């Protein structure tokens, strides 16, 4: 059975600079990402800033076309589907952005913003649209009173509720949430997370959940993918990853989290030092080798493949050795 939404060998490069001056350069934002989302599950994506999470979100939702590789919905190529039947892909795969203010048009009322998808996809007759919008507002914890208001009249948390209502209005099967609570007050974050969880229970929607909050990710995910410099370096069931991490980068990343990093003497559990190398000029071989305490000659010469070790997929030549050295660093 094919996955609901799948990335296959996804590569995304951005050209920057001027070709005239001979200073054209390539940002390697995604370098061969493979992942498959199952119906109804939550797959979290974590990794430092700049590792390609938002680029992945834009490719998965077809807001950006990959340079090579493909995104598949029910096994069908997204780019083909967008030519043949754009509504089908757009309805099935929705996105919620980090900044709900930037993602809502300030000149469109809340009712219009949520109703747009219903209108565009002809999901309910015009005369019933307002009632349907009010139902959706209720479903996200707002009320009929909000329908004629404008984004600037709402708080950040309320705006994010509107963005969520807009996403679920078209009955999607996947919602990609790109750091959906990072811009909100801490007190509001839990409410929005609970709302997303209630919606998943009610609608059976699958989430790709991009977040910096590792404690939260550990709690809410069915599976977790760890990204480094445009690649997935470890992906597996949350339960397996909670029991222990197999990639040196995952260990260092989780060790840096104050709520999680317990055993800092465990192998590879020292918090990360230095910056992520530039995606303009990624290291040869393993991309993490310049910061990796286990790096050896082979790591500079040969890019490790993503392969199954200890019940998860991991991109490290020496994963067995690292696992063998102990799983003391739990996430
Ligand atoms: P993340 O969301 O993990 O912080 P992004 O996907 O936003 O990472 O960015 C990955 C890399 O691609 C970064 O180096 C970023 O500067 C670069 N990038 C993202 N969008 C563009 C763009 N439109 N043009 C050029 N470079 C970009
Ligand atoms: Mg981002």
mmCIF file with all atom_site columns, C-alpha atoms and ligand atoms in Angstrom, residues 14 16 27 29 48-55 58 279, ligand 1:
data_model
loop_
_atom_site.group_PDB
_atom_site.id
_atom_site.type_symbol
_atom_site.label_atom_id
_atom_site.label_alt_id
_atom_site.label_comp_id
_atom_site.label_asym_id
_atom_site.label_entity_id
_atom_site.label_seq_id
_atom_site.pdbx_PDB_ins_code
_atom_site.Cartn_x
_atom_site.Cartn_y
_atom_site.Cartn_z
_atom_site.occupancy
_atom_site.B_iso_or_equiv
_atom_site.pdbx_formal_charge
_atom_site.auth_seq_id
_atom_site.auth_comp_id
_atom_site.auth_asym_id
_atom_site.auth_atom_id
_atom_site.pdbx_PDB_model_num
ATOM   1  C CA  . UNK A 1 14  ? 17.868 28.024 -4.749 1.00 0.00 ? 14  UNK A CA  1
ATOM   2  C CA  . UNK A 1 16  ? 21.208 33.287 -5.553 1.00 0.00 ? 16  UNK A CA  1
ATOM   3  C CA  . UNK A 1 27  ? 21.829 27.055 -1.865 1.00 0.00 ? 27  UNK A CA  1
ATOM   4  C CA  . UNK A 1 29  ? 18.252 23.555 0.882  1.00 0.00 ? 29  UNK A CA  1
ATOM   5  C CA  . UNK A 1 48  ? 18.318 23.534 13.713 1.00 0.00 ? 48  UNK A CA  1
ATOM   6  C CA  . UNK A 1 49  ? 17.286 26.698 11.872 1.00 0.00 ? 49  UNK A CA  1
ATOM   7  C CA  . UNK A 1 50  ? 18.257 26.641 8.210  1.00 0.00 ? 50  UNK A CA  1
ATOM   8  C CA  . UNK A 1 51  ? 18.287 22.831 7.873  1.00 0.00 ? 51  UNK A CA  1
ATOM   9  C CA  . UNK A 1 52  ? 15.462 22.938 5.308  1.00 0.00 ? 52  UNK A CA  1
ATOM   10 C CA  . UNK A 1 53  ? 12.291 22.315 7.350  1.00 0.00 ? 53  UNK A CA  1
ATOM   11 C CA  . UNK A 1 54  ? 10.253 25.134 5.790  1.00 0.00 ? 54  UNK A CA  1
ATOM   12 C CA  . UNK A 1 55  ? 11.533 24.271 2.325  1.00 0.00 ? 55  UNK A CA  1
ATOM   13 C CA  . UNK A 1 58  ? 6.648  24.156 0.895  1.00 0.00 ? 58  UNK A CA  1
ATOM   14 C CA  . UNK A 1 279 ? 24.230 25.213 2.630  1.00 0.00 ? 279 UNK A CA  1
HETATM 15 P P1  . LIG B 2 .   ? 14.375 26.024 8.267  1.00 0.00 ? 1   LIG B P1  1
HETATM 16 O O1  . LIG B 2 .   ? 12.911 26.161 8.070  1.00 0.00 ? 1   LIG B O1  1
HETATM 17 O O2  . LIG B 2 .   ? 14.806 24.679 8.744  1.00 0.00 ? 1   LIG B O2  1
HETATM 18 O O3  . LIG B 2 .   ? 14.941 27.105 9.135  1.00 0.00 ? 1   LIG B O3  1
HETATM 19 P P2  . LIG B 2 .   ? 14.563 26.792 5.451  1.00 0.00 ? 1   LIG B P2  1
HETATM 20 O O4  . LIG B 2 .   ? 13.893 25.734 4.664  1.00 0.00 ? 1   LIG B O4  1
HETATM 21 O O5  . LIG B 2 .   ? 13.790 28.049 5.692  1.00 0.00 ? 1   LIG B O5  1
HETATM 22 O O6  . LIG B 2 .   ? 15.083 26.171 6.833  1.00 0.00 ? 1   LIG B O6  1
HETATM 23 O O7  . LIG B 2 .   ? 15.916 27.178 4.725  1.00 0.00 ? 1   LIG B O7  1
HETATM 24 C C1  . LIG B 2 .   ? 16.891 26.235 4.301  1.00 0.00 ? 1   LIG B C1  1
HETATM 25 C C2  . LIG B 2 .   ? 18.007 26.963 3.603  1.00 0.00 ? 1   LIG B C2  1
HETATM 26 O O8  . LIG B 2 .   ? 17.539 27.492 2.367  1.00 0.00 ? 1   LIG B O8  1
HETATM 27 C C3  . LIG B 2 .   ? 18.545 28.154 4.405  1.00 0.00 ? 1   LIG B C3  1
HETATM 28 O O9  . LIG B 2 .   ? 19.923 28.252 4.191  1.00 0.00 ? 1   LIG B O9  1
HETATM 29 C C4  . LIG B 2 .   ? 17.817 29.328 3.787  1.00 0.00 ? 1   LIG B C4  1
HETATM 30 O O10 . LIG B 2 .   ? 18.586 30.500 3.919  1.00 0.00 ? 1   LIG B O10 1
HETATM 31 C C5  . LIG B 2 .   ? 17.705 28.894 2.331  1.00 0.00 ? 1   LIG B C5  1
HETATM 32 N N1  . LIG B 2 .   ? 16.523 29.456 1.649  1.00 0.00 ? 1   LIG B N1  1
HETATM 33 C C6  . LIG B 2 .   ? 15.230 29.268 1.997  1.00 0.00 ? 1   LIG B C6  1
HETATM 34 N N2  . LIG B 2 .   ? 14.408 29.890 1.120  1.00 0.00 ? 1   LIG B N2  1
HETATM 35 C C7  . LIG B 2 .   ? 15.222 30.486 0.198  1.00 0.00 ? 1   LIG B C7  1
HETATM 36 C C8  . LIG B 2 .   ? 14.994 31.281 -0.975 1.00 0.00 ? 1   LIG B C8  1
HETATM 37 N N3  . LIG B 2 .   ? 13.756 31.577 -1.377 1.00 0.00 ? 1   LIG B N3  1
HETATM 38 N N4  . LIG B 2 .   ? 16.067 31.718 -1.665 1.00 0.00 ? 1   LIG B N4  1
HETATM 39 C C9  . LIG B 2 .   ? 17.323 31.410 -1.274 1.00 0.00 ? 1   LIG B C9  1
HETATM 40 N N5  . LIG B 2 .   ? 17.614 30.655 -0.190 1.00 0.00 ? 1   LIG B N5  1
HETATM 41 C C10 . LIG B 2 .   ? 16.582 30.198 0.547  1.00 0.00 ? 1   LIG B C10 1
#
